[in-house]
Amino acid sequence: MTLKEYVKHSIDSNFKGELPFVYNEKRVKKNYVFIDYEETEKKIYYLKTGIVFVEIEYNSNGKILDFFFENSFFASYSSLLLRKPSDVRITAFSDCVVEVVDYEELTKSYETSLIANKLGRIETEKLYARKVKREKELLTKTAEQRYMSLLSEYPQIVQKIPIKDISMYLGIRPESLSRIRKNLIY
Amino acid sequence: MTLKEYVKHSIDSNFKGELPFVYNEKRVKKNYVFIDYEETEKKIYYLKTGIVFVEIEYNSNGKILDFFFENSFFASYSSLLLRKPSDVRITAFSDCVVEVVDYEELTKSYETSLIANKLGRIETEKLYARKVKREKELLTKTAEQRYMSLLSEYPQIVQKIPIKDISMYLGIRPESLSRIRKNLIY
């Protein structure tokens, strides 16, 4: 789905015409880095096809913090919103097609455009609801329950990602995850 | 600051006139429950004065998930956004003055009102940025670092809240927090 189709489909069924900001399609290969540590984010990406992942630096390694799938928006949001260097790196997990929105442009359109604000509000609400769910899981579920939940939500991802990255996503040590996996009956 | 003043101050300095939704001031005493487990959230609250806290049920106890302070918005957002029963309880930590917005009203105003969408977008961005920060801390900082960060951000709160609640907020056992506190030189 293109960005324009997505806005009509998920934001406002009455939407027609053009979006009030410029955006450009970009095709990137697997392992392309959209934004790296210490860079300041200036773009928001609409992911048309593909998967990207977000890493955070931890003990001088990068560990996976989040995934984004097609028909969603991604960026180093805290870098964008707080206008400071990014503490995450965002990488293409597969070949991707994205539509790239310039954040300055978007911010200008926020001043006067209803559809831009609707889009920004609804997408941020979705991101927020995901983070709240994740926080609750980190605080109240066991590592095993969190792993099962990940497995049922993203089965293909779990198979493709190294144990050390999954364990970091779950907030546990790789050895603990290996133990959990051994105890599971597939 | 009233809700109207807040909108002019933090959302749009050109704002004047009336907000496009109804809201009512309400004064509540300490320990008042704004929303309880299993209730479906229908309101958003602007906190004019006071402090509220958000609990989640865990092993049949309520444990603190978050705090909100004056000049911010709170609600059981996942209940609102996903229209399902709340898995959190929100309680007045002190006497509070709130301005209560009906969510149905707000949703209607989102269809056509630029200022309502700006308000919704910007407040959700703030909530999201807080949760991202918290997620990173849960995944990459030690319990001691998280406790120090809490202590420097909310010193009065830390003094007023039982160790068992703080430890849950930090995602560790009460005994671990007692150990951390003993090792700190005040």
mmCIF file of C-alpha atoms in Angstrom:
data_model
loop_
_atom_site.group_PDB
_atom_site.id
_atom_site.type_symbol
_atom_site.label_atom_id
_atom_site.label_comp_id
_atom_site.label_asym_id
_atom_site.label_seq_id
_atom_site.Cartn_x
_atom_site.Cartn_y
_atom_site.Cartn_z
ATOM 1 C CA MET A 1 0.000 0.000 0.000
ATOM 2 C CA THR A 2 1.424 3.436 -0.836
ATOM 3 C CA LEU A 3 1.471 6.196 1.779
ATOM 4 C CA LYS A 4 -1.462 7.938 0.084
ATOM 5 C CA GLU A 5 -3.468 4.707 0.011
ATOM 6 C CA TYR A 6 -2.598 4.093 3.644
ATOM 7 C CA VAL A 7 -3.860 7.543 4.677
ATOM 8 C CA LYS A 8 -7.169 6.942 2.905
ATOM 9 C CA HIS A 9 -7.418 3.413 4.313
ATOM 10 C CA SER A 10 -6.344 3.955 7.936
ATOM 11 C CA ILE A 11 -6.564 7.669 8.730
ATOM 12 C CA ASP A 12 -9.443 9.313 6.886
ATOM 13 C CA SER A 13 -11.663 7.560 4.336
ATOM 14 C CA ASN A 14 -12.685 10.971 2.966
ATOM 15 C CA PHE A 15 -9.099 11.857 2.125
ATOM 16 C CA LYS A 16 -8.404 12.604 -1.521
ATOM 17 C CA GLY A 17 -5.938 14.748 -3.404
ATOM 18 C CA GLU A 18 -2.364 15.227 -2.257
ATOM 19 C CA LEU A 19 -0.691 14.978 1.120
ATOM 20 C CA PRO A 20 0.422 18.376 2.463
ATOM 21 C CA PHE A 21 4.093 17.379 2.562
ATOM 22 C CA VAL A 22 6.638 16.060 0.059
ATOM 23 C CA TYR A 23 7.755 12.442 0.211
ATOM 24 C CA ASN A 24 9.922 10.271 -2.009
ATOM 25 C CA GLU A 25 10.040 6.578 -2.626
ATOM 26 C CA LYS A 26 13.359 4.871 -1.890
ATOM 27 C CA ARG A 27 14.428 1.248 -2.402
ATOM 28 C CA VAL A 28 17.123 -0.126 -0.141
ATOM 29 C CA LYS A 29 18.895 -3.451 0.226
ATOM 30 C CA LYS A 30 18.987 -5.656 3.291
ATOM 31 C CA ASN A 31 21.365 -4.237 5.974
ATOM 32 C CA TYR A 32 20.957 -0.651 4.770
ATOM 33 C CA VAL A 33 21.259 1.679 7.774
ATOM 34 C CA PHE A 34 18.501 4.308 7.837
ATOM 35 C CA ILE A 35 19.954 6.094 10.831
ATOM 36 C CA ASP A 36 23.018 5.346 12.919
ATOM 37 C CA TYR A 37 23.993 6.110 16.502
ATOM 38 C CA GLU A 38 24.769 9.806 17.153
ATOM 39 C CA GLU A 39 23.208 10.991 13.906
ATOM 40 C CA THR A 40 20.312 13.382 14.290
ATOM 41 C CA GLU A 41 17.125 12.074 12.726
ATOM 42 C CA LYS A 42 15.586 14.329 10.065
ATOM 43 C CA LYS A 43 13.229 11.895 8.318
ATOM 44 C CA ILE A 44 10.197 9.753 9.013
ATOM 45 C CA TYR A 45 9.823 6.601 6.924
ATOM 46 C CA TYR A 46 6.642 4.912 5.790
ATOM 47 C CA LEU A 47 7.483 1.241 5.265
ATOM 48 C CA LYS A 48 5.734 0.084 2.098
ATOM 49 C CA THR A 49 7.329 -3.362 1.981
ATOM 50 C CA GLY A 50 9.941 -5.134 4.085
ATOM 51 C CA ILE A 51 10.987 -5.293 7.716
ATOM 52 C CA VAL A 52 13.315 -3.023 9.686
ATOM 53 C CA PHE A 53 14.769 -3.378 13.150
ATOM 54 C CA VAL A 54 15.840 -0.907 15.808
ATOM 55 C CA GLU A 55 18.957 -1.504 17.889
ATOM 56 C CA ILE A 56 20.275 0.182 20.972
ATOM 57 C CA GLU A 57 23.918 0.196 22.056
ATOM 58 C CA TYR A 58 24.562 -1.889 25.125
ATOM 59 C CA ASN A 59 27.969 -2.892 26.456
ATOM 60 C CA SER A 60 29.391 -1.814 23.073
ATOM 61 C CA ASN A 61 27.118 -4.175 21.145
ATOM 62 C CA GLY A 62 23.917 -3.363 19.275
ATOM 63 C CA LYS A 63 20.874 -5.165 20.690
ATOM 64 C CA ILE A 64 17.430 -5.317 19.151
ATOM 65 C CA LEU A 65 14.846 -3.014 20.675
ATOM 66 C CA ASP A 66 12.012 -3.183 18.164
ATOM 67 C CA PHE A 67 10.808 -4.311 14.742
ATOM 68 C CA PHE A 68 8.637 -2.536 12.187
ATOM 69 C CA PHE A 69 6.626 -4.201 9.446
ATOM 70 C CA GLU A 70 4.991 -3.007 6.253
ATOM 71 C CA ASN A 71 2.348 -0.283 6.395
ATOM 72 C CA SER A 72 3.834 1.325 9.455
ATOM 73 C CA PHE A 73 5.973 4.367 10.199
ATOM 74 C CA PHE A 74 9.401 4.302 11.744
ATOM 75 C CA ALA A 75 12.119 6.783 12.695
ATOM 76 C CA SER A 76 14.421 7.439 15.581
ATOM 77 C CA TYR A 77 11.491 9.206 17.250
ATOM 78 C CA SER A 78 13.216 10.353 20.401
ATOM 79 C CA SER A 79 15.915 11.934 18.227
ATOM 80 C CA LEU A 80 13.205 13.612 16.114
ATOM 81 C CA LEU A 81 10.977 14.703 18.976
ATOM 82 C CA LEU A 82 13.720 15.819 21.352
ATOM 83 C CA ARG A 83 16.054 17.011 18.560
ATOM 84 C CA LYS A 84 19.074 15.231 19.945
ATOM 85 C CA PRO A 85 21.504 12.614 18.572
ATOM 86 C CA SER A 86 19.982 9.187 18.101
ATOM 87 C CA ASP A 87 20.723 6.486 20.650
ATOM 88 C CA VAL A 88 19.347 3.858 18.274
ATOM 89 C CA ARG A 89 20.359 2.485 14.895
ATOM 90 C CA ILE A 90 17.672 1.464 12.380
ATOM 91 C CA THR A 91 18.565 -1.153 9.787
ATOM 92 C CA ALA A 92 16.771 -2.938 6.932
ATOM 93 C CA PHE A 93 16.183 -6.542 7.981
ATOM 94 C CA SER A 94 15.221 -7.364 4.379
ATOM 95 C CA ASP A 95 15.163 -5.423 1.117
ATOM 96 C CA CYS A 96 12.702 -2.571 1.726
ATOM 97 C CA VAL A 97 10.670 -0.002 -0.145
ATOM 98 C CA VAL A 98 10.043 3.116 1.937
ATOM 99 C CA GLU A 99 8.446 6.482 1.391
ATOM 100 C CA VAL A 100 10.596 9.141 3.005
ATOM 101 C CA VAL A 101 9.053 12.203 4.635
ATOM 102 C CA ASP A 102 11.172 15.177 5.598
ATOM 103 C CA TYR A 103 10.399 15.987 9.249
ATOM 104 C CA GLU A 104 10.844 19.753 8.842
ATOM 105 C CA GLU A 105 8.293 19.619 6.017
ATOM 106 C CA LEU A 106 5.949 17.551 8.148
ATOM 107 C CA THR A 107 6.343 19.935 11.078
ATOM 108 C CA LYS A 108 5.429 22.865 8.842
ATOM 109 C CA SER A 109 2.343 21.038 7.617
ATOM 110 C CA TYR A 110 1.367 20.351 11.257
ATOM 111 C CA GLU A 111 0.838 24.087 11.709
ATOM 112 C CA THR A 112 -2.157 24.249 9.400
ATOM 113 C CA SER A 113 -3.077 20.821 8.041
ATOM 114 C CA LEU A 114 -5.832 18.733 9.600
ATOM 115 C CA ILE A 115 -4.875 15.556 7.734
ATOM 116 C CA ALA A 116 -1.198 15.835 8.722
ATOM 117 C CA ASN A 117 -2.160 16.195 12.388
ATOM 118 C CA LYS A 118 -4.627 13.300 12.163
ATOM 119 C CA LEU A 119 -1.927 11.129 10.639
ATOM 120 C CA GLY A 120 0.631 12.168 13.273
ATOM 121 C CA ARG A 121 -1.832 11.669 16.125
ATOM 122 C CA ILE A 122 -3.129 8.262 15.056
ATOM 123 C CA GLU A 123 0.294 6.822 14.240
ATOM 124 C CA THR A 124 1.732 8.055 17.530
ATOM 125 C CA GLU A 125 -1.247 6.540 19.377
ATOM 126 C CA LYS A 126 -0.437 3.182 17.779
ATOM 127 C CA LEU A 127 3.248 3.433 18.689
ATOM 128 C CA TYR A 128 2.326 4.405 22.223
ATOM 129 C CA ALA A 129 -0.125 1.511 22.669
ATOM 130 C CA ARG A 130 2.606 -0.920 21.530
ATOM 131 C CA LYS A 131 5.121 0.487 24.002
ATOM 132 C CA VAL A 132 2.631 0.335 26.871
ATOM 133 C CA LYS A 133 1.932 -3.313 26.054
ATOM 134 C CA ARG A 134 5.652 -4.023 25.943
ATOM 135 C CA GLU A 135 6.307 -2.248 29.242
ATOM 136 C CA LYS A 136 3.578 -4.281 30.947
ATOM 137 C CA GLU A 137 5.060 -7.469 29.545
ATOM 138 C CA LEU A 138 8.562 -6.555 30.710
ATOM 139 C CA LEU A 139 7.275 -5.843 34.215
ATOM 140 C CA THR A 140 4.688 -8.565 34.767
ATOM 141 C CA LYS A 141 5.395 -11.532 32.519
ATOM 142 C CA THR A 142 8.068 -14.143 32.948
ATOM 143 C CA ALA A 143 10.768 -14.416 30.299
ATOM 144 C CA GLU A 144 9.112 -17.605 29.098
ATOM 145 C CA GLN A 145 5.711 -15.903 28.699
ATOM 146 C CA ARG A 146 7.347 -13.022 26.828
ATOM 147 C CA TYR A 147 9.124 -15.417 24.525
ATOM 148 C CA MET A 148 5.874 -17.292 23.797
ATOM 149 C CA SER A 149 4.126 -14.003 23.068
ATOM 150 C CA LEU A 150 6.928 -12.983 20.664
ATOM 151 C CA LEU A 151 6.814 -16.381 19.026
ATOM 152 C CA SER A 152 3.075 -16.169 18.388
ATOM 153 C CA GLU A 153 3.212 -12.554 17.150
ATOM 154 C CA TYR A 154 6.298 -12.789 14.944
ATOM 155 C CA PRO A 155 7.062 -16.451 14.191
ATOM 156 C CA GLN A 156 9.216 -15.785 11.076
ATOM 157 C CA ILE A 157 11.264 -13.139 12.863
ATOM 158 C CA VAL A 158 12.085 -15.361 15.789
ATOM 159 C CA GLN A 159 13.462 -17.979 13.441
ATOM 160 C CA LYS A 160 15.688 -15.504 11.595
ATOM 161 C CA ILE A 161 17.221 -13.631 14.515
ATOM 162 C CA PRO A 162 20.205 -14.800 16.579
ATOM 163 C CA ILE A 163 19.427 -15.939 20.129
ATOM 164 C CA LYS A 164 21.551 -13.174 21.624
ATOM 165 C CA ASP A 165 19.409 -10.499 19.946
ATOM 166 C CA ILE A 166 16.129 -12.109 20.939
ATOM 167 C CA SER A 167 17.310 -12.465 24.516
ATOM 168 C CA MET A 168 18.147 -8.764 24.647
ATOM 169 C CA TYR A 169 14.722 -7.924 23.248
ATOM 170 C CA LEU A 170 13.252 -10.014 26.058
ATOM 171 C CA GLY A 171 15.520 -8.418 28.642
ATOM 172 C CA ILE A 172 17.164 -11.696 29.694
ATOM 173 C CA ARG A 173 20.554 -13.411 29.292
ATOM 174 C CA PRO A 174 21.184 -15.611 26.214
ATOM 175 C CA GLU A 175 21.731 -18.635 28.484
ATOM 176 C CA SER A 176 18.298 -18.143 30.051
ATOM 177 C CA LEU A 177 16.680 -18.036 26.618
ATOM 178 C CA SER A 178 18.516 -21.184 25.515
ATOM 179 C CA ARG A 179 17.155 -22.915 28.628
ATOM 180 C CA ILE A 180 13.608 -21.709 27.884
ATOM 181 C CA ARG A 181 13.834 -22.898 24.293
ATOM 182 C CA LYS A 182 15.116 -26.317 25.360
ATOM 183 C CA ASN A 183 12.179 -26.692 27.747
ATOM 184 C CA LEU A 184 9.573 -25.853 25.113
ATOM 185 C CA ILE A 185 7.920 -28.712 23.279
ATOM 186 C CA TYR A 186 7.519 -27.716 19.656
ATOM 187 C CA MET B 1 -2.640 26.218 34.640
ATOM 188 C CA THR B 2 -6.129 25.519 33.258
ATOM 189 C CA LEU B 3 -6.564 23.293 30.214
ATOM 190 C CA LYS B 4 -7.238 26.325 28.014
ATOM 191 C CA GLU B 5 -4.116 28.067 29.284
ATOM 192 C CA TYR B 6 -2.127 24.893 28.738
ATOM 193 C CA VAL B 7 -3.273 24.637 25.113
ATOM 194 C CA LYS B 8 -2.220 28.217 24.453
ATOM 195 C CA HIS B 9 1.071 27.740 26.319
ATOM 196 C CA SER B 10 2.159 24.318 25.036
ATOM 197 C CA ILE B 11 0.204 23.497 21.878
ATOM 198 C CA ASP B 12 -0.509 26.623 19.859
ATOM 199 C CA SER B 13 0.358 30.155 20.941
ATOM 200 C CA ASN B 14 -2.210 31.491 18.455
ATOM 201 C CA PHE B 15 -5.028 29.590 20.106
ATOM 202 C CA LYS B 16 -7.889 31.689 21.419
ATOM 203 C CA GLY B 17 -11.570 31.187 21.992
ATOM 204 C CA GLU B 18 -13.010 27.888 23.160
ATOM 205 C CA LEU B 19 -11.803 24.316 22.873
ATOM 206 C CA PRO B 20 -13.916 22.234 20.466
ATOM 207 C CA PHE B 21 -14.980 19.768 23.177
ATOM 208 C CA VAL B 22 -16.700 20.020 26.555
ATOM 209 C CA TYR B 23 -14.721 19.533 29.760
ATOM 210 C CA ASN B 24 -15.540 19.918 33.440
ATOM 211 C CA GLU B 25 -13.429 20.670 36.438
ATOM 212 C CA LYS B 26 -13.496 18.083 39.210
ATOM 213 C CA ARG B 27 -11.857 18.106 42.657
ATOM 214 C CA VAL B 28 -11.008 14.775 44.225
ATOM 215 C CA LYS B 29 -9.439 13.654 47.483
ATOM 216 C CA LYS B 30 -6.296 11.578 47.896
ATOM 217 C CA ASN B 31 -6.941 7.875 47.097
ATOM 218 C CA TYR B 32 -9.837 8.650 44.740
ATOM 219 C CA VAL B 33 -9.901 6.023 41.988
ATOM 220 C CA PHE B 34 -10.286 7.557 38.515
ATOM 221 C CA ILE B 35 -10.581 4.209 36.795
ATOM 222 C CA ASP B 36 -10.427 0.699 38.189
ATOM 223 C CA TYR B 37 -9.437 -2.665 36.698
ATOM 224 C CA GLU B 38 -11.955 -4.034 34.182
ATOM 225 C CA GLU B 39 -13.784 -0.734 33.768
ATOM 226 C CA THR B 40 -13.768 0.683 30.267
ATOM 227 C CA GLU B 41 -12.178 4.114 30.097
ATOM 228 C CA LYS B 42 -14.405 6.861 28.689
ATOM 229 C CA LYS B 43 -12.564 9.984 29.880
ATOM 230 C CA ILE B 44 -9.262 11.744 29.499
ATOM 231 C CA TYR B 45 -8.087 13.845 32.423
ATOM 232 C CA TYR B 46 -6.011 16.994 32.378
ATOM 233 C CA LEU B 47 -4.252 17.198 35.730
ATOM 234 C CA LYS B 48 -4.356 20.808 36.901
ATOM 235 C CA THR B 49 -2.866 20.182 40.340
ATOM 236 C CA GLY B 50 -1.793 17.070 42.219
ATOM 237 C CA ILE B 51 -0.201 13.723 41.434
ATOM 238 C CA VAL B 52 -1.795 10.484 40.254
ATOM 239 C CA PHE B 53 -0.341 7.005 39.897
ATOM 240 C CA VAL B 54 -1.082 4.099 37.618
ATOM 241 C CA GLU B 55 -1.072 0.526 38.935
ATOM 242 C CA ILE B 56 -1.153 -2.783 37.164
ATOM 243 C CA GLU B 57 -2.361 -6.045 38.737
ATOM 244 C CA TYR B 58 0.421 -8.507 39.359
ATOM 245 C CA ASN B 59 0.155 -11.669 41.430
ATOM 246 C CA SER B 60 -3.145 -10.279 42.819
ATOM 247 C CA ASN B 61 -1.497 -7.090 44.051
ATOM 248 C CA GLY B 62 -1.487 -3.646 42.475
ATOM 249 C CA LYS B 63 1.990 -2.430 41.522
ATOM 250 C CA ILE B 64 2.957 1.033 40.359
ATOM 251 C CA LEU B 65 3.497 1.423 36.635
ATOM 252 C CA ASP B 66 3.606 5.183 36.219
ATOM 253 C CA PHE B 67 3.096 8.610 37.763
ATOM 254 C CA PHE B 68 1.563 11.751 36.314
ATOM 255 C CA PHE B 69 2.158 15.278 37.523
ATOM 256 C CA GLU B 70 0.410 18.608 37.052
ATOM 257 C CA ASN B 71 -0.060 20.019 33.549
ATOM 258 C CA SER B 72 -0.198 16.595 31.947
ATOM 259 C CA PHE B 73 -2.889 14.302 30.624
ATOM 260 C CA PHE B 74 -3.679 10.866 31.923
ATOM 261 C CA ALA B 75 -6.161 8.073 31.234
ATOM 262 C CA SER B 76 -6.150 4.341 30.852
ATOM 263 C CA TYR B 77 -4.996 4.921 27.267
ATOM 264 C CA SER B 78 -4.891 1.323 26.100
ATOM 265 C CA SER B 79 -8.473 0.931 27.308
ATOM 266 C CA LEU B 80 -9.428 4.134 25.451
ATOM 267 C CA LEU B 81 -7.508 3.444 22.275
ATOM 268 C CA LEU B 82 -8.290 -0.256 21.982
ATOM 269 C CA ARG B 83 -11.787 0.090 23.543
ATOM 270 C CA LYS B 84 -11.299 -2.790 25.948
ATOM 271 C CA PRO B 85 -11.474 -3.169 29.758
ATOM 272 C CA SER B 86 -8.673 -1.428 31.610
ATOM 273 C CA ASP B 87 -5.810 -3.515 32.972
ATOM 274 C CA VAL B 88 -4.664 -0.572 35.077
ATOM 275 C CA ARG B 89 -6.094 1.351 38.001
ATOM 276 C CA ILE B 90 -5.464 5.100 38.299
ATOM 277 C CA THR B 91 -5.554 6.660 41.760
ATOM 278 C CA ALA B 92 -5.056 10.142 43.228
ATOM 279 C CA PHE B 93 -1.748 10.144 45.107
ATOM 280 C CA SER B 94 -2.701 13.506 46.627
ATOM 281 C CA ASP B 95 -5.783 15.725 46.494
ATOM 282 C CA CYS B 96 -6.171 16.654 42.834
ATOM 283 C CA VAL B 97 -7.937 19.125 40.588
ATOM 284 C CA VAL B 98 -8.591 17.712 37.125
ATOM 285 C CA GLU B 99 -10.375 18.831 33.988
ATOM 286 C CA VAL B 100 -12.346 15.916 32.602
ATOM 287 C CA VAL B 101 -12.758 15.464 28.841
ATOM 288 C CA ASP B 102 -15.288 13.001 27.461
ATOM 289 C CA TYR B 103 -13.440 10.781 24.965
ATOM 290 C CA GLU B 104 -16.428 10.384 22.623
ATOM 291 C CA GLU B 105 -16.654 14.173 22.449
ATOM 292 C CA LEU B 106 -12.937 14.427 21.809
ATOM 293 C CA THR B 107 -13.116 11.768 19.107
ATOM 294 C CA LYS B 108 -15.877 13.711 17.365
ATOM 295 C CA SER B 109 -13.821 16.866 17.498
ATOM 296 C CA TYR B 110 -10.868 14.954 15.998
ATOM 297 C CA GLU B 111 -12.867 14.591 12.774
ATOM 298 C CA THR B 112 -12.804 18.283 11.953
ATOM 299 C CA SER B 113 -10.770 20.256 14.490
ATOM 300 C CA LEU B 114 -7.161 21.203 13.862
ATOM 301 C CA ILE B 115 -6.498 22.256 17.473
ATOM 302 C CA ALA B 116 -7.962 19.016 18.889
ATOM 303 C CA ASN B 117 -5.699 16.957 16.612
ATOM 304 C CA LYS B 118 -2.669 19.098 17.453
ATOM 305 C CA LEU B 119 -3.363 18.602 21.148
ATOM 306 C CA GLY B 120 -3.860 14.846 20.730
ATOM 307 C CA ARG B 121 -0.744 14.488 18.586
ATOM 308 C CA ILE B 122 1.604 16.495 20.781
ATOM 309 C CA GLU B 123 0.451 14.941 24.055
ATOM 310 C CA THR B 124 0.728 11.433 22.617
ATOM 311 C CA GLU B 125 4.228 12.253 21.330
ATOM 312 C CA LYS B 126 5.208 13.226 24.877
ATOM 313 C CA LEU B 127 3.741 10.044 26.342
ATOM 314 C CA TYR B 128 5.493 7.987 23.691
ATOM 315 C CA ALA B 129 8.882 9.620 24.270
ATOM 316 C CA ARG B 130 8.556 8.850 28.020
ATOM 317 C CA LYS B 131 7.756 5.195 27.366
ATOM 318 C CA VAL B 132 10.648 4.811 24.940
ATOM 319 C CA LYS B 133 12.996 6.261 27.555
ATOM 320 C CA ARG B 134 11.591 3.884 30.151
ATOM 321 C CA GLU B 135 11.895 0.857 27.868
ATOM 322 C CA LYS B 136 15.541 1.665 27.163
ATOM 323 C CA GLU B 137 16.202 2.020 30.882
ATOM 324 C CA LEU B 138 14.506 -1.312 31.660
ATOM 325 C CA LEU B 139 16.584 -3.051 29.006
ATOM 326 C CA THR B 140 19.978 -1.439 29.342
ATOM 327 C CA LYS B 141 20.408 0.036 32.812
ATOM 328 C CA THR B 142 21.090 -1.818 36.005
ATOM 329 C CA ALA B 143 18.494 -1.680 38.772
ATOM 330 C CA GLU B 144 20.803 0.647 40.686
ATOM 331 C CA GLN B 145 21.101 3.054 37.724
ATOM 332 C CA ARG B 146 17.321 3.022 37.270
ATOM 333 C CA TYR B 147 16.805 3.751 40.948
ATOM 334 C CA MET B 148 19.251 6.681 40.806
ATOM 335 C CA SER B 149 17.475 8.041 37.746
ATOM 336 C CA LEU B 150 14.101 7.796 39.520
ATOM 337 C CA LEU B 151 15.553 9.422 42.598
ATOM 338 C CA SER B 152 16.885 12.391 40.641
ATOM 339 C CA GLU B 153 13.700 12.833 38.582
ATOM 340 C CA TYR B 154 11.127 12.387 41.345
ATOM 341 C CA PRO B 155 12.807 12.809 44.730
ATOM 342 C CA GLN B 156 9.606 13.542 46.704
ATOM 343 C CA ILE B 157 7.798 10.574 45.184
ATOM 344 C CA VAL B 158 10.518 8.108 46.056
ATOM 345 C CA GLN B 159 10.327 9.163 49.686
ATOM 346 C CA LYS B 160 6.552 8.741 49.884
ATOM 347 C CA ILE B 161 6.141 5.386 48.167
ATOM 348 C CA PRO B 162 6.611 1.980 49.831
ATOM 349 C CA ILE B 163 9.715 0.038 48.794
ATOM 350 C CA LYS B 164 7.619 -2.782 47.325
ATOM 351 C CA ASP B 165 5.937 -0.382 44.876
ATOM 352 C CA ILE B 166 9.176 1.288 43.838
ATOM 353 C CA SER B 167 10.796 -2.099 43.299
ATOM 354 C CA MET B 168 7.953 -3.143 41.002
ATOM 355 C CA TYR B 169 8.291 0.097 39.073
ATOM 356 C CA LEU B 170 11.980 -0.733 38.651
ATOM 357 C CA GLY B 171 11.200 -4.315 37.696
ATOM 358 C CA ILE B 172 13.201 -5.874 40.555
ATOM 359 C CA ARG B 173 12.470 -7.677 43.820
ATOM 360 C CA PRO B 174 11.969 -5.630 47.029
ATOM 361 C CA GLU B 175 14.992 -7.337 48.615
ATOM 362 C CA SER B 176 17.201 -6.210 45.728
ATOM 363 C CA LEU B 177 16.032 -2.622 46.143
ATOM 364 C CA SER B 178 16.673 -2.729 49.905
ATOM 365 C CA ARG B 179 20.186 -3.911 49.135
ATOM 366 C CA ILE B 180 20.708 -1.090 46.613
ATOM 367 C CA ARG B 181 19.442 1.504 49.081
ATOM 368 C CA LYS B 182 21.736 0.213 51.820
ATOM 369 C CA ASN B 183 24.725 0.494 49.496
ATOM 370 C CA LEU B 184 23.981 4.087 48.512
ATOM 371 C CA ILE B 185 25.696 6.854 50.414
ATOM 372 C CA TYR B 186 23.211 9.672 50.933
#
